[in-house]
């Protein structure tokens, strides 16, 4: 082996000298040194390059498989199609899209909560899901489920209760339209505390089951429905300042609601309500006070319906017989609407102490402060009733 080969094998020291000892520098030695350095540099470059190539190849293969794994991991599970069967799902007040998604997954509607959350976001419905009950299907795509959660597709009954209905008639209508037993409504109506009645209502729902249009879901129990009506009354009472205004008039809120119920029952039109309220106040506050003498209160006490009490009716010993008793009856005789409540709080100015609805069909009511004119109005009413 020649010196060149040996030098290549053992290499040089850091200072460029052979491990066997120093040599005398010469031109030929210098040239051999340069050749050794070039050869060594070529070897030093090829080895790292080979390592880089192997490493990149490993990353390429691993990257491909890693991408495949990540793609599969990020693909959420979802059913396809419209599903089958039927399932009722309830969205509760305050639930987020994620809460609803978990409920749907638990009930077998969607395959994964993630799929529903993504579908709701894509449909821009994440923040607009409305409380209520909805009919969906088992194993349906998340996108299809989102479409069925349209608020217009909620399961509900729309019940409209008109102004002036007595509580008994209100409960009968609710039972008929919801299909729930009447006795359950009657039982719930007796629990004023559970319904949230104001203390001045004296535990009686009559007068405080506010007449309006209500959306009633299948899961609502009678107590829930009646509570919603009382809540609606509280809203109206707050808007009208019932307690404050009643005090200013020298009456309790319960008395105002009683007056409002009589106004509702006796008025032929909204325009007449303020005048009817004024007649009531003029009779109550007269000097001396007059009996109210309202046929509507007499009929209520007898659990009868009619526009005019008979002489036999006027013999009633009911506390609602305002022909026989002074002052207001014990409580409301119906559920008044907002117009009647406002009339009771803001009666029209006037000196009337009588009124007669002379033409019931056309809703014509005449007011007077004269007893003689009152009898003429009464005769006109009787003539119209007889069809003359």
Tab-separated table of C-alpha atoms in Angstrom:
chain	number	residue	atom	x	y	z
A	1	UNK	CA	0.000	0.000	0.000
A	2	UNK	CA	1.485	3.336	-0.899
A	3	UNK	CA	1.635	6.390	1.293
A	4	UNK	CA	-1.277	7.991	-0.457
A	5	UNK	CA	-3.581	5.117	0.325
A	6	UNK	CA	-2.362	4.923	3.907
A	7	UNK	CA	-2.906	8.649	4.427
A	8	UNK	CA	-6.438	8.364	3.131
A	9	UNK	CA	-7.169	5.548	5.570
A	10	UNK	CA	-5.704	7.124	8.706
A	11	UNK	CA	-6.517	10.713	7.801
A	12	UNK	CA	-4.697	13.846	8.873
A	13	UNK	CA	-4.431	15.511	12.254
A	14	UNK	CA	-6.152	18.820	12.859
A	15	UNK	CA	-3.025	20.690	11.854
A	16	UNK	CA	-2.832	18.819	8.554
A	17	UNK	CA	0.000	16.486	9.685
A	18	UNK	CA	-0.016	12.710	9.363
A	19	UNK	CA	-0.589	10.665	12.500
A	20	UNK	CA	2.745	8.885	11.691
A	21	UNK	CA	4.695	12.068	12.045
A	22	UNK	CA	5.487	15.160	10.063
A	23	UNK	CA	6.970	15.075	6.645
A	24	UNK	CA	9.113	17.477	4.845
A	25	UNK	CA	6.905	19.587	2.628
A	26	UNK	CA	7.668	19.375	-1.015
A	27	UNK	CA	5.884	20.217	-4.199
A	28	UNK	CA	4.844	16.666	-4.771
A	29	UNK	CA	3.747	16.335	-1.143
A	30	UNK	CA	1.720	19.474	-1.446
A	31	UNK	CA	0.014	18.157	-4.537
A	32	UNK	CA	-0.725	14.861	-2.815
A	33	UNK	CA	-2.214	16.795	0.150
A	34	UNK	CA	-4.500	18.721	-2.130
A	35	UNK	CA	-5.679	15.485	-3.771
A	36	UNK	CA	-6.337	13.991	-0.352
A	37	UNK	CA	-8.387	17.007	0.716
A	38	UNK	CA	-10.458	16.914	-2.471
A	39	UNK	CA	-11.104	13.214	-2.068
A	40	UNK	CA	-11.981	13.661	1.597
A	41	UNK	CA	-14.341	16.552	0.808
A	42	UNK	CA	-16.141	14.476	-1.785
A	43	UNK	CA	-16.688	11.736	0.772
A	44	UNK	CA	-17.837	14.225	3.424
A	45	UNK	CA	-20.428	15.727	1.048
A	46	UNK	CA	-21.867	12.454	-0.279
A	47	UNK	CA	-22.587	10.948	3.142
A	48	UNK	CA	-24.795	13.801	4.434
A	49	UNK	CA	-26.541	13.998	1.082
A	50	UNK	CA	-27.327	10.301	1.257
A	51	UNK	CA	-28.717	10.779	4.778
A	52	UNK	CA	-30.916	13.669	3.618
A	53	UNK	CA	-32.252	11.642	0.697
A	54	UNK	CA	-33.089	8.708	2.980
A	55	UNK	CA	-34.706	11.051	5.528
A	56	UNK	CA	-36.836	12.806	2.926
A	57	UNK	CA	-37.931	9.486	1.550
A	58	UNK	CA	-38.990	8.430	5.027
A	59	UNK	CA	-40.850	11.669	5.584
A	60	UNK	CA	-42.563	11.305	2.248
A	61	UNK	CA	-43.848	7.846	3.030
A	62	UNK	CA	-44.725	8.761	6.600
A	63	UNK	CA	-46.341	12.004	5.472
A	64	UNK	CA	-48.574	10.188	3.038
A	65	UNK	CA	-49.780	7.759	5.657
A	66	UNK	CA	-50.035	10.552	8.232
A	67	UNK	CA	-52.171	12.630	5.898
A	68	UNK	CA	-54.408	9.643	5.230
A	69	UNK	CA	-54.846	9.063	8.977
A	70	UNK	CA	-55.508	12.748	9.673
A	71	UNK	CA	-58.020	12.960	6.826
A	72	UNK	CA	-59.921	9.965	8.181
A	73	UNK	CA	-59.782	11.326	11.734
A	74	UNK	CA	-61.155	14.714	10.656
A	75	UNK	CA	-64.054	13.295	8.612
A	76	UNK	CA	-67.116	13.364	10.922
A	77	UNK	CA	-69.539	10.488	10.866
A	78	UNK	CA	-72.887	11.252	9.279
A	79	UNK	CA	-75.874	9.357	7.941
A	80	UNK	CA	-77.143	9.920	4.424
A	81	UNK	CA	-80.695	10.493	3.288
A	82	UNK	CA	-83.900	11.489	5.024
A	83	UNK	CA	-84.020	8.701	7.594
A	84	UNK	CA	-87.026	6.639	8.632
A	85	UNK	CA	-89.562	6.351	11.437
A	86	UNK	CA	-90.457	9.220	13.742
A	87	UNK	CA	-89.011	10.728	16.882
A	88	UNK	CA	-90.108	13.843	18.783
A	89	UNK	CA	-87.193	15.994	19.895
A	90	UNK	CA	-87.494	18.881	22.328
A	91	UNK	CA	-85.218	21.902	22.186
A	92	UNK	CA	-85.223	23.496	25.608
A	93	UNK	CA	-84.853	27.179	26.354
A	94	UNK	CA	-81.207	28.193	26.540
A	95	UNK	CA	-79.806	25.173	24.700
A	96	UNK	CA	-76.915	25.793	22.310
A	97	UNK	CA	-76.388	24.081	18.956
A	98	UNK	CA	-73.936	21.720	20.681
A	99	UNK	CA	-76.550	20.821	23.321
A	100	UNK	CA	-79.105	20.101	20.615
A	101	UNK	CA	-76.523	18.069	18.686
A	102	UNK	CA	-75.910	15.799	21.671
A	103	UNK	CA	-79.648	15.312	22.165
A	104	UNK	CA	-80.087	14.354	18.507
A	105	UNK	CA	-77.217	11.879	18.687
A	106	UNK	CA	-78.570	10.318	21.887
A	107	UNK	CA	-81.994	9.876	20.299
A	108	UNK	CA	-80.562	8.257	17.192
A	109	UNK	CA	-81.460	11.059	14.822
A	110	UNK	CA	-77.930	11.940	13.670
A	111	UNK	CA	-74.849	9.741	13.671
A	112	UNK	CA	-72.591	12.253	15.391
A	113	UNK	CA	-73.001	15.519	17.248
A	114	UNK	CA	-70.112	16.969	15.218
A	115	UNK	CA	-71.974	16.395	11.954
A	116	UNK	CA	-74.995	18.334	13.222
A	117	UNK	CA	-72.900	21.213	14.555
A	118	UNK	CA	-71.201	21.516	11.165
A	119	UNK	CA	-74.513	21.317	9.277
A	120	UNK	CA	-76.147	23.940	11.511
A	121	UNK	CA	-73.185	26.274	10.973
A	122	UNK	CA	-73.313	25.723	7.217
A	123	UNK	CA	-77.024	26.608	7.225
A	124	UNK	CA	-76.368	29.660	9.450
A	125	UNK	CA	-78.752	28.269	12.076
A	126	UNK	CA	-76.383	27.738	15.002
A	127	UNK	CA	-77.758	30.754	16.863
A	128	UNK	CA	-81.365	30.578	15.640
A	129	UNK	CA	-82.582	27.207	16.927
A	130	UNK	CA	-85.873	27.880	18.728
A	131	UNK	CA	-87.239	26.095	21.813
A	132	UNK	CA	-90.093	23.707	21.138
A	133	UNK	CA	-90.882	20.182	20.028
A	134	UNK	CA	-90.091	18.927	16.550
A	135	UNK	CA	-90.806	15.721	14.654
A	136	UNK	CA	-87.670	14.202	13.109
A	137	UNK	CA	-86.655	10.762	11.838
A	138	UNK	CA	-84.143	8.158	12.916
A	139	UNK	CA	-80.772	7.953	11.153
A	140	UNK	CA	-81.124	11.009	8.935
A	141	UNK	CA	-78.353	13.189	7.597
A	142	UNK	CA	-77.403	16.128	9.770
A	143	UNK	CA	-78.303	18.564	6.985
A	144	UNK	CA	-81.772	17.023	6.693
A	145	UNK	CA	-82.219	17.259	10.468
A	146	UNK	CA	-81.331	20.955	10.437
A	147	UNK	CA	-84.065	21.635	7.872
A	148	UNK	CA	-86.709	20.002	10.099
A	149	UNK	CA	-85.742	22.244	13.018
A	150	UNK	CA	-87.318	25.232	11.313
A	151	UNK	CA	-89.328	27.149	13.989
A	152	UNK	CA	-92.365	27.079	11.682
A	153	UNK	CA	-92.358	23.276	11.943
A	154	UNK	CA	-92.637	23.133	15.725
A	155	UNK	CA	-95.333	20.899	17.161
A	156	UNK	CA	-97.890	23.225	18.714
A	157	UNK	CA	-101.520	24.208	18.973
A	158	UNK	CA	-102.450	27.835	18.465
A	159	UNK	CA	-105.317	28.660	20.812
A	160	UNK	CA	-107.049	32.038	20.759
A	161	UNK	CA	-109.062	32.944	23.852
A	162	UNK	CA	-111.282	35.944	23.300
A	163	UNK	CA	-111.871	38.757	25.773
A	164	UNK	CA	-114.713	38.384	28.230
A	165	UNK	CA	-114.761	34.583	28.496
A	166	UNK	CA	-115.599	33.291	31.907
A	167	UNK	CA	-112.985	31.032	33.442
A	168	UNK	CA	-115.272	28.004	33.112
A	169	UNK	CA	-115.614	28.600	29.366
A	170	UNK	CA	-111.876	29.253	29.066
A	171	UNK	CA	-111.041	25.902	30.661
A	172	UNK	CA	-113.542	24.097	28.448
A	173	UNK	CA	-112.009	25.614	25.310
A	174	UNK	CA	-108.497	24.731	26.410
A	175	UNK	CA	-109.498	21.142	27.119
A	176	UNK	CA	-111.209	20.815	23.760
A	177	UNK	CA	-108.381	22.289	21.704
A	178	UNK	CA	-105.514	20.538	23.491
A	179	UNK	CA	-107.219	17.190	24.044
A	180	UNK	CA	-106.311	17.248	27.729
A	181	UNK	CA	-108.939	16.354	30.367
A	182	UNK	CA	-111.100	19.235	31.590
A	183	UNK	CA	-110.783	18.029	35.173
A	184	UNK	CA	-106.991	18.561	34.973
A	185	UNK	CA	-107.485	22.172	33.959
A	186	UNK	CA	-110.051	22.642	36.724
A	187	UNK	CA	-107.671	21.149	39.283
A	188	UNK	CA	-104.789	23.327	38.108
A	189	UNK	CA	-106.985	26.450	38.196
A	190	UNK	CA	-107.568	25.988	41.924
A	191	UNK	CA	-103.851	26.196	42.768
A	192	UNK	CA	-103.307	29.933	42.596
A	193	UNK	CA	-99.868	29.745	44.203
A	194	UNK	CA	-98.560	27.306	41.573
A	195	UNK	CA	-99.925	29.545	38.819
A	196	UNK	CA	-98.142	32.623	40.156
A	197	UNK	CA	-101.305	34.647	40.808
A	198	UNK	CA	-100.733	38.065	42.395
A	199	UNK	CA	-101.576	38.236	46.067
A	200	UNK	CA	-104.488	40.608	45.430
A	201	UNK	CA	-106.230	37.963	43.276
A	202	UNK	CA	-107.174	36.161	46.499
A	203	UNK	CA	-106.284	32.801	45.015
A	204	UNK	CA	-108.950	32.975	42.286
A	205	UNK	CA	-107.976	32.663	38.638
A	206	UNK	CA	-111.157	34.304	37.324
A	207	UNK	CA	-110.175	37.636	35.808
A	208	UNK	CA	-106.465	36.795	35.618
A	209	UNK	CA	-106.370	34.176	32.830
A	210	UNK	CA	-105.457	36.781	30.268
A	211	UNK	CA	-107.248	36.433	26.916
A	212	UNK	CA	-104.792	36.203	24.005
A	213	UNK	CA	-103.418	33.808	21.394
A	214	UNK	CA	-101.160	31.133	22.840
A	215	UNK	CA	-98.866	28.553	21.292
A	216	UNK	CA	-99.256	25.321	23.232
A	217	UNK	CA	-96.859	22.431	22.744
A	218	UNK	CA	-97.934	18.796	23.311
A	219	UNK	CA	-95.756	18.472	26.414
A	220	UNK	CA	-97.308	21.442	28.211
A	221	UNK	CA	-99.460	20.392	31.142
A	222	UNK	CA	-102.611	22.318	32.142
A	223	UNK	CA	-100.707	24.044	34.936
A	224	UNK	CA	-98.088	25.198	32.401
A	225	UNK	CA	-100.748	26.604	30.079
A	226	UNK	CA	-102.598	28.460	32.819
A	227	UNK	CA	-99.313	29.755	34.215
A	228	UNK	CA	-98.495	31.190	30.789
A	229	UNK	CA	-101.822	33.036	30.858
A	230	UNK	CA	-101.134	34.453	34.309
A	231	UNK	CA	-97.659	35.497	33.162
A	232	UNK	CA	-99.290	37.322	30.269
A	233	UNK	CA	-101.570	39.103	32.735
A	234	UNK	CA	-98.537	40.222	34.756
A	235	UNK	CA	-97.015	41.699	31.603
A	236	UNK	CA	-100.177	43.688	30.889
A	237	UNK	CA	-100.515	44.791	34.513
A	238	UNK	CA	-96.929	46.051	34.482
A	239	UNK	CA	-97.433	47.857	31.179
A	240	UNK	CA	-100.617	49.561	32.414
A	241	UNK	CA	-99.171	50.361	35.847
A	242	UNK	CA	-102.133	48.564	37.423
A	243	UNK	CA	-101.129	48.775	41.074
A	244	UNK	CA	-100.011	52.404	40.957
A	245	UNK	CA	-103.000	53.603	38.933
A	246	UNK	CA	-105.470	51.634	41.061
A	247	UNK	CA	-104.112	53.334	44.184
A	248	UNK	CA	-104.482	56.727	42.524
A	249	UNK	CA	-108.150	55.910	41.874
A	250	UNK	CA	-108.676	54.865	45.487
A	251	UNK	CA	-109.181	51.175	44.657
A	252	UNK	CA	-107.251	47.939	44.964
A	253	UNK	CA	-105.931	46.170	41.846
A	254	UNK	CA	-108.484	43.420	42.485
A	255	UNK	CA	-111.307	45.957	42.456
A	256	UNK	CA	-110.001	47.431	39.203
A	257	UNK	CA	-109.937	43.969	37.653
A	258	UNK	CA	-113.503	43.417	38.849
A	259	UNK	CA	-114.580	46.712	37.256
A	260	UNK	CA	-112.696	45.811	34.066
A	261	UNK	CA	-114.502	42.464	33.866
A	262	UNK	CA	-117.896	44.206	34.143
A	263	UNK	CA	-116.822	46.754	31.527
A	264	UNK	CA	-115.847	43.863	29.224
A	265	UNK	CA	-119.163	42.082	29.741
A	266	UNK	CA	-121.391	45.143	29.384
A	267	UNK	CA	-119.756	47.018	26.493
A	268	UNK	CA	-121.031	46.731	22.958
A	269	UNK	CA	-117.773	48.074	21.508
A	270	UNK	CA	-114.281	49.166	22.519
A	271	UNK	CA	-115.352	52.781	22.039
A	272	UNK	CA	-118.034	52.388	24.733
A	273	UNK	CA	-115.739	50.911	27.362
A	274	UNK	CA	-114.561	54.189	28.859
A	275	UNK	CA	-118.187	55.377	29.211
A	276	UNK	CA	-119.317	52.113	30.833
A	277	UNK	CA	-116.418	52.431	33.284
A	278	UNK	CA	-117.508	56.002	34.075
A	279	UNK	CA	-121.067	54.849	34.828
A	280	UNK	CA	-119.688	52.271	37.278
A	281	UNK	CA	-117.539	54.864	39.062
A	282	UNK	CA	-120.360	57.423	39.144
A	283	UNK	CA	-122.666	54.889	40.776
A	284	UNK	CA	-120.050	53.677	43.270
A	285	UNK	CA	-118.850	57.156	44.175
A	286	UNK	CA	-122.192	58.986	44.090
A	287	UNK	CA	-123.578	60.875	47.033
A	288	UNK	CA	-125.252	58.777	48.135
A	289	UNK	CA	-123.712	55.745	46.353
A	290	UNK	CA	-126.011	53.774	44.044
A	291	UNK	CA	-126.209	50.046	43.584
A	292	UNK	CA	-124.511	48.959	40.395
A	293	UNK	CA	-127.534	47.032	39.095
A	294	UNK	CA	-125.611	45.200	36.393
A	295	UNK	CA	-127.348	42.255	34.724
A	296	UNK	CA	-123.982	40.678	33.836
A	297	UNK	CA	-123.051	40.213	37.485
A	298	UNK	CA	-126.426	38.679	38.337
A	299	UNK	CA	-126.141	36.174	35.482
A	300	UNK	CA	-122.621	35.253	36.520
A	301	UNK	CA	-123.732	34.509	40.071
A	302	UNK	CA	-126.455	32.223	38.689
A	303	UNK	CA	-124.046	30.570	36.228
A	304	UNK	CA	-126.340	31.611	33.426
A	305	UNK	CA	-125.908	33.536	30.207
A	306	UNK	CA	-128.123	36.300	28.897
A	307	UNK	CA	-128.300	40.022	28.220
A	308	UNK	CA	-131.123	40.798	30.633
A	309	UNK	CA	-131.909	39.325	34.023
A	310	UNK	CA	-135.508	38.312	34.713
A	311	UNK	CA	-137.437	39.310	37.790
A	312	UNK	CA	-136.811	35.813	39.136
A	313	UNK	CA	-133.082	36.255	38.549
A	314	UNK	CA	-133.126	39.467	40.526
A	315	UNK	CA	-134.312	37.545	43.566
A	316	UNK	CA	-130.994	35.735	43.724
A	317	UNK	CA	-129.125	35.724	47.029
A	318	UNK	CA	-125.780	35.432	45.240
A	319	UNK	CA	-123.089	37.910	46.322
A	320	UNK	CA	-122.924	38.820	42.638
A	321	UNK	CA	-126.484	40.217	42.649
A	322	UNK	CA	-125.625	43.903	42.336
A	323	UNK	CA	-129.346	44.770	42.264
A	324	UNK	CA	-129.671	43.535	45.815
A	325	UNK	CA	-126.195	44.335	47.180
A	326	UNK	CA	-124.228	47.546	47.282
A	327	UNK	CA	-120.761	48.004	45.930
A	328	UNK	CA	-118.749	45.717	43.738
A	329	UNK	CA	-119.203	41.943	43.596
A	330	UNK	CA	-116.513	39.784	45.309
A	331	UNK	CA	-114.355	39.527	42.209
A	332	UNK	CA	-114.153	39.540	38.420
A	333	UNK	CA	-116.955	37.918	36.448
A	334	UNK	CA	-114.837	37.183	33.353
A	335	UNK	CA	-111.339	37.607	31.960
A	336	UNK	CA	-111.047	41.153	30.601
A	337	UNK	CA	-108.695	42.187	27.833
A	338	UNK	CA	-106.298	45.099	27.810
A	339	UNK	CA	-108.842	47.596	26.431
A	340	UNK	CA	-111.217	46.934	29.316
A	341	UNK	CA	-108.413	47.198	31.878
A	342	UNK	CA	-107.304	50.517	30.419
A	343	UNK	CA	-110.905	51.760	30.446
A	344	UNK	CA	-111.208	50.837	34.117
A	345	UNK	CA	-108.032	52.796	34.822
A	346	UNK	CA	-108.941	55.729	32.556
A	347	UNK	CA	-112.723	56.185	32.500
A	348	UNK	CA	-114.168	58.721	30.083
A	349	UNK	CA	-115.274	61.960	31.708
A	350	UNK	CA	-119.041	62.333	32.019
A	351	UNK	CA	-122.009	62.448	34.400
A	352	UNK	CA	-123.787	59.317	33.159
A	353	UNK	CA	-125.284	56.938	35.680
A	354	UNK	CA	-127.317	54.802	33.227
A	355	UNK	CA	-126.668	53.007	29.991
A	356	UNK	CA	-128.701	50.641	27.843
A	357	UNK	CA	-127.558	48.626	24.839
A	358	UNK	CA	-130.596	49.401	22.760
A	359	UNK	CA	-129.527	47.417	19.678
A	360	UNK	CA	-127.475	44.328	20.513
A	361	UNK	CA	-126.969	43.229	16.908
A	362	UNK	CA	-125.433	46.543	15.932
A	363	UNK	CA	-123.788	47.128	19.296
A	364	UNK	CA	-125.518	50.450	19.953
A	365	UNK	CA	-125.338	51.592	23.573
A	366	UNK	CA	-126.861	54.834	24.852
A	367	UNK	CA	-125.782	56.698	27.985
A	368	UNK	CA	-127.672	59.181	30.136
A	369	UNK	CA	-127.789	60.865	33.526
A	370	UNK	CA	-131.596	61.066	33.381
A	371	UNK	CA	-133.788	58.346	34.846
A	372	UNK	CA	-136.661	59.264	32.489
A	373	UNK	CA	-134.381	58.917	29.469
A	374	UNK	CA	-133.112	55.636	30.845
A	375	UNK	CA	-136.671	54.243	30.793
A	376	UNK	CA	-137.071	55.383	27.189
A	377	UNK	CA	-133.845	53.597	26.264
A	378	UNK	CA	-135.060	50.509	28.059
A	379	UNK	CA	-138.328	50.554	26.105
A	380	UNK	CA	-136.319	50.849	22.884
A	381	UNK	CA	-134.268	47.815	23.891
A	382	UNK	CA	-137.343	45.747	24.646
A	383	UNK	CA	-138.888	46.714	21.302
A	384	UNK	CA	-135.759	45.669	19.423
A	385	UNK	CA	-135.620	42.399	21.342
A	386	UNK	CA	-139.207	41.664	20.377
A	387	UNK	CA	-138.327	42.356	16.760
A	388	UNK	CA	-140.709	45.273	16.500
